[in-house]
Amino acid sequence: MDVAVPFDAVDPKSRLSGVFDADERTSFARVLLVDVLDAVRATGHEPTVYATGPVAVDAEVVVDERGLDSLCNSLLDDPPVAVVMADLGLATPAALKRLFDAEGEVVAAPGLGGGTNALVVRDDTFSTDYHGVSIRDHRQIASDAALEWTEIDSLRLGVDVDERADLVEVLLHGDGEAPDWLRAHGFAVAVRDGRATVVRES
Amino acid sequence: MDVAVPFDAVDPKSRLSGVFDADERTSFARVLLVDVLDAVRATGHEPTVYATGPVAVDAEVVVDERGLDSLCNSLLDDPPVAVVMADLGLATPAALKRLFDAEGEVVAAPGLGGGTNALVVRDDTFSTDYHGVSIRDHRQIASDAALEWTEIDSLRLGVDVDERADLVEVLLHGDGEAPDWLRAHGFAVAVRDGRATVVRES
């Protein structure tokens, strides 16, 4: 099965611009990508990166500027296809294996905030719509096409690393390079008002 | 196995005070509790509510004002014991069954922000410490006692409903009374800046 990992190489992790400078965002986004690629490979699948521009990683990289839905709907012409987001900083081989091995014509891992963090599609009548509340839209698209829909209940696939609050999850639960990168750049877990958060030591 | 559901009956859901008035907080906290109790029962286990004050629900209620760790460490004298938080608004019988059935002397479902949203403890040498980054502390306590530690990777057990941002998860994924309660009180999913959030219609 093809495992596509779409990647924004032009302005990655823009919601983290209050936390990282531009070079750090580029570097951190690449580290997250590498962690996802490693986790995919450990399941026995070979990932392909579909990037909006050149990116130097040890994987096949296809530069494709069409946007996420155009890209996915082109890939879906030839199922089965998996689409795994590049910023799943907690993804493990075990979590991805549950996704890849689950039965269903469409298998989805919901993300926090209504996203669809990973998909397996086994029927070419499905199409993606990643804008807005994509998990709800994807459920509806599958239902309208009378396709068997399966959801994977995974916190590790449910956290995409977009915002400052997500960094604490990477530090607490990540097992790739991303938590090391964060620590090397001065980030640490702290407790404020009884909740875990990240602080940056300068 | 005893399944304990601790419940703050005195000042529930205080972090939602910007969203709900005091009566609504009390009402919503009770609805979340009822959903959790229903999900526990559907696994074949009978829950006991340990509340800091009286609460009217269809379950055995023990009023215990000692605080979470004192309560849990008293319960842990007689393992096996499960402790399930009362605000897991996305919990399903399937997710709880994975928790209850998992092997391990200590089985934990991590929550977002470093919490420990559910625990199964099968050895009385374990103790709890829910303050601070409890999932990290619980891992360490198990390790120090040479206990077998298992983590359950579940988004449905990972989301505890504490803050406004959590309400959108209940509306999108909850399957008990809580999403109905939110809709009846005017809450709906909306998209702002490409992310799902909740709005309240007045």
Short mmCIF file of C-alpha atoms in Angstrom, two decimals:
data_model
loop_
_atom_site.label_atom_id
_atom_site.label_comp_id
_atom_site.label_asym_id
_atom_site.label_seq_id
_atom_site.Cartn_x
_atom_site.Cartn_y
_atom_site.Cartn_z
CA MET A 1 0.00 0.00 0.00
CA ASP A 2 1.23 3.48 -0.88
CA VAL A 3 1.67 5.65 2.20
CA ALA A 4 1.62 9.32 1.25
CA VAL A 5 2.97 11.90 3.67
CA PRO A 6 2.04 15.40 2.50
CA PHE A 7 4.46 18.10 3.67
CA ASP A 8 4.36 21.88 3.55
CA ALA A 9 7.92 22.79 2.57
CA VAL A 10 7.18 26.47 1.96
CA ASP A 11 5.80 27.85 5.24
CA PRO A 12 5.76 24.96 7.67
CA LYS A 13 4.27 25.18 11.15
CA SER A 14 3.14 28.77 10.75
CA ARG A 15 1.02 28.52 13.93
CA LEU A 16 4.24 28.02 15.87
CA SER A 17 5.70 31.34 14.72
CA GLY A 18 5.25 32.75 18.22
CA VAL A 19 7.43 29.99 19.61
CA PHE A 20 10.07 29.39 16.93
CA ASP A 21 11.84 31.65 14.45
CA ALA A 22 11.54 30.81 10.76
CA ASP A 23 14.67 28.63 10.62
CA GLU A 24 13.57 26.73 13.72
CA ARG A 25 10.13 26.13 12.25
CA THR A 26 11.69 24.67 9.12
CA SER A 27 14.04 22.53 11.17
CA PHE A 28 11.38 21.31 13.61
CA ALA A 29 8.90 20.52 10.83
CA ARG A 30 11.56 18.41 9.14
CA VAL A 31 12.32 16.55 12.39
CA LEU A 32 8.61 15.77 12.84
CA LEU A 33 8.50 14.55 9.23
CA VAL A 34 11.52 12.30 9.76
CA ASP A 35 9.90 10.81 12.88
CA VAL A 36 6.71 10.06 10.94
CA LEU A 37 8.68 8.49 8.07
CA ASP A 38 10.61 6.31 10.52
CA ALA A 39 7.40 5.17 12.21
CA VAL A 40 5.78 4.36 8.85
CA ARG A 41 8.85 2.36 7.75
CA ALA A 42 8.84 0.40 10.99
CA THR A 43 5.41 -0.94 10.04
CA GLY A 44 6.88 -2.41 6.85
CA HIS A 45 5.50 0.24 4.50
CA GLU A 46 7.56 2.62 2.39
CA PRO A 47 6.40 6.24 2.64
CA THR A 48 6.43 8.81 -0.14
CA VAL A 49 6.67 12.48 0.76
CA TYR A 50 4.50 14.81 -1.32
CA ALA A 51 6.02 18.20 -0.63
CA THR A 52 5.11 21.67 -1.82
CA GLY A 53 8.81 22.28 -2.43
CA PRO A 54 12.17 20.53 -2.14
CA VAL A 55 12.93 18.89 1.22
CA ALA A 56 16.06 16.94 2.10
CA VAL A 57 14.98 13.69 3.72
CA ASP A 58 15.93 10.09 3.21
CA ALA A 59 12.76 9.09 1.35
CA GLU A 60 11.20 9.43 -2.05
CA VAL A 61 10.07 13.06 -2.39
CA VAL A 62 7.59 14.17 -5.03
CA VAL A 63 7.23 17.94 -5.37
CA ASP A 64 3.56 18.71 -5.86
CA GLU A 65 2.16 22.20 -5.46
CA ARG A 66 -1.49 21.38 -6.09
CA GLY A 67 -2.75 21.51 -2.53
CA LEU A 68 -3.82 18.72 -0.21
CA ASP A 69 -7.20 17.76 -1.65
CA SER A 70 -6.11 17.85 -5.29
CA LEU A 71 -3.13 15.72 -4.39
CA CYS A 72 -5.12 13.20 -2.35
CA ASN A 73 -7.93 12.87 -4.83
CA SER A 74 -5.41 12.16 -7.55
CA LEU A 75 -3.76 9.49 -5.38
CA LEU A 76 -7.15 7.99 -4.53
CA ASP A 77 -7.66 7.04 -8.17
CA ASP A 78 -5.46 4.07 -7.43
CA PRO A 79 -6.41 2.57 -4.04
CA PRO A 80 -5.47 1.35 -1.52
CA VAL A 81 -3.74 4.51 -0.36
CA ALA A 82 -2.85 5.78 3.06
CA VAL A 83 -2.42 9.48 3.84
CA VAL A 84 -0.54 10.28 7.03
CA MET A 85 0.05 13.84 8.16
CA ALA A 86 3.68 14.87 8.54
CA ASP A 87 3.27 16.46 11.97
CA LEU A 88 2.08 13.50 14.04
CA GLY A 89 4.81 13.91 16.62
CA LEU A 90 3.50 11.11 18.85
CA ALA A 91 2.98 8.52 16.10
CA THR A 92 4.42 5.11 16.81
CA PRO A 93 4.70 2.02 14.61
CA ALA A 94 2.10 0.32 16.83
CA ALA A 95 -0.43 3.12 16.35
CA LEU A 96 0.15 3.23 12.59
CA LYS A 97 -0.11 -0.54 12.38
CA ARG A 98 -3.56 -0.38 13.99
CA LEU A 99 -4.51 2.14 11.29
CA PHE A 100 -3.06 0.22 8.36
CA ASP A 101 -4.41 -3.15 9.53
CA ALA A 102 -7.94 -2.03 10.41
CA GLU A 103 -10.78 -3.27 8.27
CA GLY A 104 -12.95 -0.81 6.41
CA GLU A 105 -13.21 0.82 3.03
CA VAL A 106 -12.26 4.08 4.70
CA VAL A 107 -10.26 4.03 7.93
CA ALA A 108 -9.65 7.34 9.68
CA ALA A 109 -7.71 8.55 12.69
CA PRO A 110 -9.46 11.68 14.00
CA GLY A 111 -7.29 14.57 15.14
CA LEU A 112 -8.03 17.06 17.86
CA GLY A 113 -10.03 20.03 16.62
CA GLY A 114 -11.94 18.14 13.97
CA GLY A 115 -9.03 17.12 11.79
CA THR A 116 -8.36 13.87 9.97
CA ASN A 117 -4.80 13.00 10.87
CA ALA A 118 -4.49 9.76 8.95
CA LEU A 119 -6.58 7.90 6.42
CA VAL A 120 -6.57 4.56 4.66
CA VAL A 121 -8.79 4.47 1.59
CA ARG A 122 -9.55 1.25 -0.23
CA ASP A 123 -12.23 2.43 -2.68
CA ASP A 124 -11.84 5.02 -5.41
CA THR A 125 -15.31 6.47 -4.91
CA PHE A 126 -14.10 8.21 -1.74
CA SER A 127 -12.75 11.73 -1.97
CA THR A 128 -11.12 13.99 0.60
CA ASP A 129 -12.08 17.42 1.89
CA TYR A 130 -9.51 18.56 4.38
CA HIS A 131 -10.92 22.05 4.81
CA GLY A 132 -13.01 22.91 7.87
CA VAL A 133 -14.13 20.08 10.14
CA SER A 134 -12.64 17.38 7.97
CA ILE A 135 -13.42 14.37 10.15
CA ARG A 136 -17.13 15.20 10.02
CA ASP A 137 -16.97 15.83 6.27
CA HIS A 138 -15.05 12.62 5.64
CA ARG A 139 -17.61 10.62 7.65
CA GLN A 140 -20.35 12.17 5.50
CA ILE A 141 -18.54 11.55 2.21
CA ALA A 142 -18.08 7.90 3.16
CA SER A 143 -21.71 7.64 4.23
CA ASP A 144 -22.97 9.24 1.02
CA ALA A 145 -20.94 6.74 -1.00
CA ALA A 146 -22.16 3.82 1.18
CA LEU A 147 -18.58 2.98 2.15
CA GLU A 148 -17.68 1.10 5.33
CA TRP A 149 -16.17 3.67 7.72
CA THR A 150 -13.85 2.76 10.60
CA GLU A 151 -12.35 5.14 13.16
CA ILE A 152 -9.10 4.43 14.97
CA ASP A 153 -9.13 5.57 18.57
CA SER A 154 -5.55 6.74 19.07
CA LEU A 155 -4.14 9.64 21.05
CA ARG A 156 -0.81 9.12 19.29
CA LEU A 157 -2.44 9.66 15.91
CA GLY A 158 -4.85 12.26 17.29
CA VAL A 159 -2.26 14.89 18.21
CA ASP A 160 -0.90 16.90 15.29
CA VAL A 161 1.76 19.32 16.40
CA ASP A 162 0.45 22.73 15.38
CA GLU A 163 0.48 24.91 18.44
CA ARG A 164 2.48 25.60 21.57
CA ALA A 165 0.21 23.38 23.68
CA ASP A 166 1.06 20.41 21.47
CA LEU A 167 4.77 20.65 22.29
CA VAL A 168 4.24 19.37 25.81
CA GLU A 169 2.71 16.22 24.36
CA VAL A 170 5.83 15.70 22.23
CA LEU A 171 8.08 16.15 25.26
CA LEU A 172 6.00 13.78 27.40
CA HIS A 173 5.15 11.09 24.87
CA GLY A 174 7.27 11.42 21.71
CA ASP A 175 9.82 8.70 21.11
CA GLY A 176 11.54 9.96 17.97
CA GLU A 177 13.93 12.85 17.34
CA ALA A 178 11.39 15.62 17.99
CA PRO A 179 11.55 15.56 21.81
CA ASP A 180 15.36 15.58 21.62
CA TRP A 181 15.22 18.54 19.21
CA LEU A 182 12.94 20.42 21.61
CA ARG A 183 15.17 19.74 24.59
CA ALA A 184 18.28 20.74 22.61
CA HIS A 185 16.53 24.03 21.83
CA GLY A 186 15.82 24.75 25.47
CA PHE A 187 12.26 23.51 25.86
CA ALA A 188 11.19 21.72 29.01
CA VAL A 189 8.00 20.63 30.70
CA ALA A 190 6.78 22.87 33.50
CA VAL A 191 3.65 22.90 35.62
CA ARG A 192 1.55 26.06 35.63
CA ASP A 193 -1.80 26.18 37.46
CA GLY A 194 -1.68 22.42 37.83
CA ARG A 195 -1.32 21.76 34.09
CA ALA A 196 1.73 20.68 32.17
CA THR A 197 3.05 23.23 29.70
CA VAL A 198 6.34 24.01 27.98
CA VAL A 199 8.81 26.68 28.92
CA ARG A 200 11.91 27.73 27.01
CA GLU A 201 15.12 28.33 28.88
CA SER A 202 17.23 31.02 27.25
CA MET B 1 -12.93 -5.30 39.64
CA ASP B 2 -13.95 -2.14 41.48
CA VAL B 3 -14.22 0.83 39.15
CA ALA B 4 -13.95 4.08 41.08
CA VAL B 5 -15.10 7.31 39.50
CA PRO B 6 -13.97 10.28 41.60
CA PHE B 7 -16.20 13.34 41.27
CA ASP B 8 -15.87 16.93 42.44
CA ALA B 9 -19.37 17.74 43.67
CA VAL B 10 -18.41 21.04 45.30
CA ASP B 11 -16.91 23.20 42.55
CA PRO B 12 -17.03 21.12 39.39
CA LYS B 13 -15.50 22.20 36.07
CA SER B 14 -14.16 25.46 37.47
CA ARG B 15 -12.02 26.00 34.34
CA LEU B 16 -15.26 26.28 32.37
CA SER B 17 -16.52 29.21 34.43
CA GLY B 18 -15.94 31.54 31.47
CA VAL B 19 -18.29 29.42 29.38
CA PHE B 20 -20.98 28.26 31.80
CA ASP B 21 -22.63 29.82 34.83
CA ALA B 22 -22.41 27.95 38.13
CA ASP B 23 -25.65 26.01 37.67
CA GLU B 24 -24.66 25.01 34.16
CA ARG B 25 -21.28 23.82 35.35
CA THR B 26 -22.95 21.63 37.97
CA SER B 27 -25.40 20.30 35.41
CA PHE B 28 -22.81 19.66 32.70
CA ALA B 29 -20.41 17.96 35.13
CA ARG B 30 -23.22 15.63 36.18
CA VAL B 31 -24.04 14.82 32.54
CA LEU B 32 -20.40 13.97 31.86
CA LEU B 33 -20.41 11.77 34.97
CA VAL B 34 -23.56 9.95 33.85
CA ASP B 35 -22.02 9.30 30.42
CA VAL B 36 -18.90 7.85 32.04
CA LEU B 37 -20.98 5.66 34.37
CA ASP B 38 -23.02 4.37 31.41
CA ALA B 39 -19.87 3.57 29.43
CA VAL B 40 -18.35 1.74 32.42
CA ARG B 41 -21.54 -0.29 32.94
CA ALA B 42 -21.62 -1.25 29.27
CA THR B 43 -18.28 -3.01 29.78
CA GLY B 44 -19.89 -5.23 32.43
CA HIS B 45 -18.37 -3.45 35.43
CA GLU B 46 -20.28 -1.66 38.16
CA PRO B 47 -18.90 1.82 38.91
CA THR B 48 -18.79 3.50 42.31
CA VAL B 49 -18.80 7.29 42.50
CA TYR B 50 -16.51 8.78 45.13
CA ALA B 51 -17.79 12.32 45.43
CA THR B 52 -16.69 15.25 47.56
CA GLY B 53 -20.35 15.90 48.34
CA PRO B 54 -23.79 14.51 47.59
CA VAL B 55 -24.63 13.94 43.92
CA ALA B 56 -27.87 12.52 42.54
CA VAL B 57 -26.97 9.81 40.06
CA ASP B 58 -28.17 6.28 39.53
CA ALA B 59 -25.08 4.60 41.02
CA GLU B 60 -23.52 3.87 44.37
CA VAL B 61 -22.18 7.16 45.70
CA VAL B 62 -19.65 7.34 48.52
CA VAL B 63 -19.06 10.82 49.89
CA ASP B 64 -15.36 11.18 50.58
CA GLU B 65 -13.72 14.53 51.15
CA ARG B 66 -10.17 13.32 51.51
CA GLY B 67 -8.85 14.38 48.13
CA LEU B 68 -7.94 12.31 45.11
CA ASP B 69 -4.63 10.79 46.17
CA SER B 70 -5.75 9.90 49.69
CA LEU B 71 -8.87 8.29 48.26
CA CYS B 72 -7.02 6.34 45.58
CA ASN B 73 -4.24 5.16 47.83
CA SER B 74 -6.83 3.86 50.26
CA LEU B 75 -8.63 2.01 47.45
CA LEU B 76 -5.33 0.62 46.18
CA ASP B 77 -4.92 -1.36 49.40
CA ASP B 78 -7.30 -3.86 47.86
CA PRO B 79 -6.41 -4.38 44.19
CA PRO B 80 -7.41 -4.79 41.43
CA VAL B 81 -8.92 -1.33 41.23
CA ALA B 82 -9.69 0.93 38.31
CA VAL B 83 -9.88 4.70 38.62
CA VAL B 84 -11.68 6.49 35.80
CA MET B 85 -12.03 10.26 35.73
CA ALA B 86 -15.60 11.58 35.69
CA ASP B 87 -15.04 14.05 32.83
CA LEU B 88 -14.03 11.72 30.00
CA GLY B 89 -16.70 13.01 27.67
CA LEU B 90 -15.55 10.88 24.73
CA ALA B 91 -15.21 7.59 26.63
CA THR B 92 -16.85 4.60 24.98
CA PRO B 93 -17.34 1.06 26.22
CA ALA B 94 -14.83 -0.11 23.59
CA ALA B 95 -12.14 2.27 24.82
CA LEU B 96 -12.77 1.35 28.48
CA LYS B 97 -12.74 -2.34 27.61
CA ARG B 98 -9.28 -1.94 26.08
CA LEU B 99 -8.19 -0.35 29.36
CA PHE B 100 -9.78 -2.92 31.64
CA ASP B 101 -8.63 -5.90 29.55
CA ALA B 102 -5.04 -4.80 28.99
CA GLU B 103 -2.31 -6.78 30.68
CA GLY B 104 0.01 -5.09 33.14
CA GLU B 105 0.33 -4.50 36.85
CA VAL B 106 -0.40 -0.85 36.17
CA VAL B 107 -2.36 0.14 33.07
CA ALA B 108 -2.75 3.85 32.34
CA ALA B 109 -4.58 5.97 29.81
CA PRO B 110 -2.63 9.23 29.43
CA GLY B 111 -4.58 12.45 29.17
CA LEU B 112 -3.68 15.56 27.25
CA GLY B 113 -1.52 17.93 29.26
CA GLY B 114 0.27 15.27 31.25
CA GLY B 115 -2.73 13.83 33.07
CA THR B 116 -3.62 10.27 33.93
CA ASN B 117 -7.23 9.91 32.84
CA ALA B 118 -7.75 6.28 33.77
CA LEU B 119 -5.81 3.64 35.65
CA VAL B 120 -6.04 -0.04 36.39
CA VAL B 121 -3.87 -1.13 39.30
CA ARG B 122 -3.33 -4.79 40.13
CA ASP B 123 -0.60 -4.50 42.78
CA ASP B 124 -0.85 -2.80 46.14
CA THR B 125 2.72 -1.49 46.04
CA PHE B 126 1.64 1.15 43.52
CA SER B 127 0.51 4.56 44.73
CA THR B 128 -0.93 7.55 42.92
CA ASP B 129 0.26 11.13 42.65
CA TYR B 130 -2.22 13.10 40.59
CA HIS B 131 -0.58 16.47 41.19
CA GLY B 132 1.56 18.01 38.46
CA VAL B 133 2.53 15.88 35.47
CA SER B 134 0.87 12.78 36.79
CA ILE B 135 1.46 10.46 33.84
CA ARG B 136 5.22 10.99 34.16
CA ASP B 137 5.07 10.54 37.93
CA HIS B 138 2.94 7.41 37.65
CA ARG B 139 5.38 5.90 35.14
CA GLN B 140 8.18 6.61 37.61
CA ILE B 141 6.31 5.20 40.61
CA ALA B 142 5.64 1.99 38.68
CA SER B 143 9.24 1.80 37.54
CA ASP B 144 10.59 2.37 41.06
CA ALA B 145 8.38 -0.47 42.31
CA ALA B 146 9.44 -2.74 39.38
CA LEU B 147 5.81 -3.02 38.24
CA GLU B 148 4.84 -3.88 34.69
CA TRP B 149 3.51 -0.65 33.11
CA THR B 150 1.16 -0.53 30.12
CA GLU B 151 -0.16 2.56 28.35
CA ILE B 152 -3.44 2.59 26.45
CA ASP B 153 -3.29 4.70 23.31
CA SER B 154 -6.79 6.18 23.19
CA LEU B 155 -7.99 9.61 22.13
CA ARG B 156 -11.37 8.82 23.71
CA LEU B 157 -9.73 8.28 27.09
CA GLY B 158 -7.15 11.02 26.46
CA VAL B 159 -9.56 13.95 26.35
CA ASP B 160 -10.82 15.13 29.72
CA VAL B 161 -13.32 17.93 29.39
CA ASP B 162 -11.79 20.81 31.32
CA GLU B 163 -11.68 23.77 28.99
CA ARG B 164 -13.60 25.44 26.21
CA ALA B 165 -11.44 23.79 23.54
CA ASP B 166 -12.51 20.38 24.83
CA LEU B 167 -16.19 21.06 24.14
CA VAL B 168 -15.70 20.80 20.39
CA GLU B 169 -14.38 17.27 20.88
CA VAL B 170 -17.55 16.37 22.80
CA LEU B 171 -19.74 17.79 20.05
CA LEU B 172 -17.80 16.00 17.30
CA HIS B 173 -17.13 12.67 18.96
CA GLY B 174 -19.25 12.22 22.10
CA ASP B 175 -21.98 9.62 21.93
CA GLY B 176 -23.66 10.02 25.30
CA GLU B 177 -25.85 12.77 26.76
CA ALA B 178 -23.13 15.44 26.90
CA PRO B 179 -23.27 16.47 23.21
CA ASP B 180 -27.08 16.68 23.44
CA TRP B 181 -26.77 18.81 26.58
CA LEU B 182 -24.36 21.17 24.79
CA ARG B 183 -26.62 21.49 21.76
CA ALA B 184 -29.66 22.08 23.98
CA HIS B 185 -27.72 24.90 25.65
CA GLY B 186 -26.94 26.57 22.34
CA PHE B 187 -23.46 25.28 21.58
CA ALA B 188 -22.47 24.38 18.04
CA VAL B 189 -19.34 23.61 16.09
CA ALA B 190 -17.98 26.46 14.01
CA VAL B 191 -14.83 26.91 11.97
CA ARG B 192 -12.54 29.82 12.83
CA ASP B 193 -9.19 30.25 11.08
CA GLY B 194 -9.51 26.76 9.66
CA ARG B 195 -9.95 25.11 13.06
CA ALA B 196 -13.07 23.70 14.63
CA THR B 197 -14.23 25.52 17.72
CA VAL B 198 -17.49 25.99 19.63
CA VAL B 199 -19.80 28.96 19.49
CA ARG B 200 -22.84 29.62 21.67
CA GLU B 201 -25.98 30.92 20.08
CA SER B 202 -27.95 33.15 22.44
#
